[in-house]
Each structure stands twice: as structure tokens, then as C-alpha cells.
Coordinates of C-alpha atoms in Angstrom, one line a residue:
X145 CA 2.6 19.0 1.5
X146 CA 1.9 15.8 0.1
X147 CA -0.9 14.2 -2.3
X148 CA -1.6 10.5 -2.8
X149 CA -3.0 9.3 -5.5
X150 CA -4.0 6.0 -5.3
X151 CA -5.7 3.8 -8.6
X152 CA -6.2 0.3 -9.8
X153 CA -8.5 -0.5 -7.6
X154 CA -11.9 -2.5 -8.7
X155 CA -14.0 -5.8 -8.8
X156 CA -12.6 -9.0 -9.4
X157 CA -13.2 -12.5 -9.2
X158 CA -11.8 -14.8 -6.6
X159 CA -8.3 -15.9 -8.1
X160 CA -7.9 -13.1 -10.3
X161 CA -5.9 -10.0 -9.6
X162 CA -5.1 -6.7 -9.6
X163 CA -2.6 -3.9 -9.5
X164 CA -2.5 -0.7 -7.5
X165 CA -0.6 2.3 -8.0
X166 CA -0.4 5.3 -5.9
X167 CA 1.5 8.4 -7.3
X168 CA 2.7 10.8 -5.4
X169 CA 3.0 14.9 -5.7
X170 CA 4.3 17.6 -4.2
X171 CA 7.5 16.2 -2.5
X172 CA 9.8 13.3 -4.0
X173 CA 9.2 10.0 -1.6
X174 CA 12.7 8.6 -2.5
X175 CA 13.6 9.4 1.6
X176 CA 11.1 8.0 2.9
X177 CA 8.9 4.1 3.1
X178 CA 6.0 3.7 2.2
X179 CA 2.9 1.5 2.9
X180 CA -0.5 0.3 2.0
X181 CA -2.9 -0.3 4.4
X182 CA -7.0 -1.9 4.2
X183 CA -9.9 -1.3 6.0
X184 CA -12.8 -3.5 4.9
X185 CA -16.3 -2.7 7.1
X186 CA -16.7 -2.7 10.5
X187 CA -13.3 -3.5 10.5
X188 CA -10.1 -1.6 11.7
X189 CA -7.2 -0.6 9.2
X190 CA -4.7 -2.9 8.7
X191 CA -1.2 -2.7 6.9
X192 CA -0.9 -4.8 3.8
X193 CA 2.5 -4.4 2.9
X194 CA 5.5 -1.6 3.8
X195 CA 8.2 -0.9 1.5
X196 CA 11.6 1.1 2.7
X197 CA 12.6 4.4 0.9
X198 CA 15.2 2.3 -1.3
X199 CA 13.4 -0.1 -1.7
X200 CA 15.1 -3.2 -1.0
X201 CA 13.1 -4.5 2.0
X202 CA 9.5 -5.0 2.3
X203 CA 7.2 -6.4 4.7
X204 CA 3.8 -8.0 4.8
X205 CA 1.0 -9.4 6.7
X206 CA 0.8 -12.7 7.2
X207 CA -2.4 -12.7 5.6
X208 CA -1.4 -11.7 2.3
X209 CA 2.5 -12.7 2.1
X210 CA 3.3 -14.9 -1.3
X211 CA 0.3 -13.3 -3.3
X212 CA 0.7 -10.1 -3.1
X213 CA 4.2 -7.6 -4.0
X214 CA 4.9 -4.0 -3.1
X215 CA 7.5 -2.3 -5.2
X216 CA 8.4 1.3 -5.8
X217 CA 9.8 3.6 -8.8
X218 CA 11.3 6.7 -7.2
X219 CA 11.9 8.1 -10.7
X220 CA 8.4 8.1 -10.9
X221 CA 7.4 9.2 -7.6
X222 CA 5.4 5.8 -7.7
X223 CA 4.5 3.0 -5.4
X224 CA 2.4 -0.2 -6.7
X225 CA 1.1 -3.1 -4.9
X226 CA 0.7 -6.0 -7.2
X227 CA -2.6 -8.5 -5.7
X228 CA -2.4 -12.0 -7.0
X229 CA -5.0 -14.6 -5.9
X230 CA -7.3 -12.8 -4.5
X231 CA -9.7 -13.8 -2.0
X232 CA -13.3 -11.8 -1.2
X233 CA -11.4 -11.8 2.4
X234 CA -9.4 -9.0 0.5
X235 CA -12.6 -6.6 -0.3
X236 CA -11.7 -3.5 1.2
X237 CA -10.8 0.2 0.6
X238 CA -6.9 -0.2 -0.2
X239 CA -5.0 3.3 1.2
X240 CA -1.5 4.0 0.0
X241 CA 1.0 6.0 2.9
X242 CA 3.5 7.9 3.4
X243 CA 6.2 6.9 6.6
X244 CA 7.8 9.3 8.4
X245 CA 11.0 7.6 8.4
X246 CA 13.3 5.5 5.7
X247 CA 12.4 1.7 7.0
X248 CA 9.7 0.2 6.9
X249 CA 7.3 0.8 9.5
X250 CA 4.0 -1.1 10.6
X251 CA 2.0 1.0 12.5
X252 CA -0.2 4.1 10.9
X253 CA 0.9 6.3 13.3
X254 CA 4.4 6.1 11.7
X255 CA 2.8 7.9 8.7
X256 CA 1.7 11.4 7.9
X257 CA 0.4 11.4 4.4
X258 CA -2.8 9.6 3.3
X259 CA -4.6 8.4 0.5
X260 CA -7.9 9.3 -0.5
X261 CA -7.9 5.5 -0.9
X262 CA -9.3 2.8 -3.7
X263 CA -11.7 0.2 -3.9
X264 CA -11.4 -3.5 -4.3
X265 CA -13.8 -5.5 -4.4
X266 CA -12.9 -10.1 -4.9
X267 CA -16.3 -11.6 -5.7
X268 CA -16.7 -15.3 -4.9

């Protein structure tokens, strides 16, 4: 079994930023990628970024790629997503994942381990 922890979430003014973390226990994650995905209301989930087990390839949506940076510490069992510029189009609740495989992958079905999941909030 695995346990996500995800933090750093919050409220925030348009422009400003933020950094999540998401810390994981109960298995290393050094095998495997990781993501974070967002679901803001009435809205379906969405992946944000995906990061691969080594992580020396990443990925992101269109929508966020040039402000926002996914990086990983294995030693620490530890993945972050680092928000820069933010935009209230970013309010949502944030989920950190686990993949199934080593490279990246963009759909949730390709992960197995969840989040309980953070708020952030970007205020105009």
C-alpha cells in the first residue's frame, strides 16, 4: 500500500505562487512516475504535470507549461509541483499520483495511488 500526502496548498493572489509537496509512505516511488492532477467544480480532473520515475522527463498541460515545474526527490520519497503566476483559472483541488509504470503517463487510469488532495485557491 501506498499513502499520499499532499500539502502546500492555499489562497493566493493572482501572480503570486505556490509550492506543493506530496510525500509519499509505505513503498519507495523511485520505480515508478508520478503526476499531479486538478479538478476545479463542475469540472472533470485534469493532469497538470507528469514526472518519470528518474526524473529527467516531465510533461505538462498546455495550460500551465512555463509557469509551473514538477520535480522529484526520491531520497525523500517526495514529489513537488512548484506554481508560478498563478491565475484564479488555477483554483482547484490539486491531487498528487502515483503511475503504474516508469514514464510518464497522462491519463488517470495509468495510476493507482491517490491523494487525499489540496486546495488552492488564486484570487483576482
Amino acid at each position: 500500500q501506498v499513502q499520499l500526502d499532499e500539502s502546500g496548498g492555499g489562497l493566493v493572489q493572482a501572480g503570486g505562487s505556490l509550492r506543493l509537496s506530496c510525500l509519499a509512505s509505505g513503498r519507495t516511488l523511485s520505480d515508478y512516475a508520478m503526476g499531479w492532477f486538478r479538478q476545479a467544480p463542475g469540472k472533470e480532473r485534469e493532469i497538470v504535470a507528469a514526472i518519470s520515475s528518474n526524473g529527467y522527463n516531465t510533461n505538462y498541460a498546455d495550460s500551465v507549461r512555463g509557469r509551473f515545474a514538477i520535480s522529484r526527490d526520491n531520497a525523500k520519497n517526495t514529489v513537488y509541483l512548484q506554481m508560478n503566476s498563478l491565475k484564479p483559472e488555477d483554483t482547484a483541488v490539486y491531487y498528487c499520483a502515483k503511475s503504474q509504470y516508469s514514464m510518464q503517463r497522462y491519463s488517470s487510469g495509468d495510476y493507482d495511488y491517490w491523494g487525499q488532495g489540496t486546495q488552492v485557491t488564486v484570487s483576482s
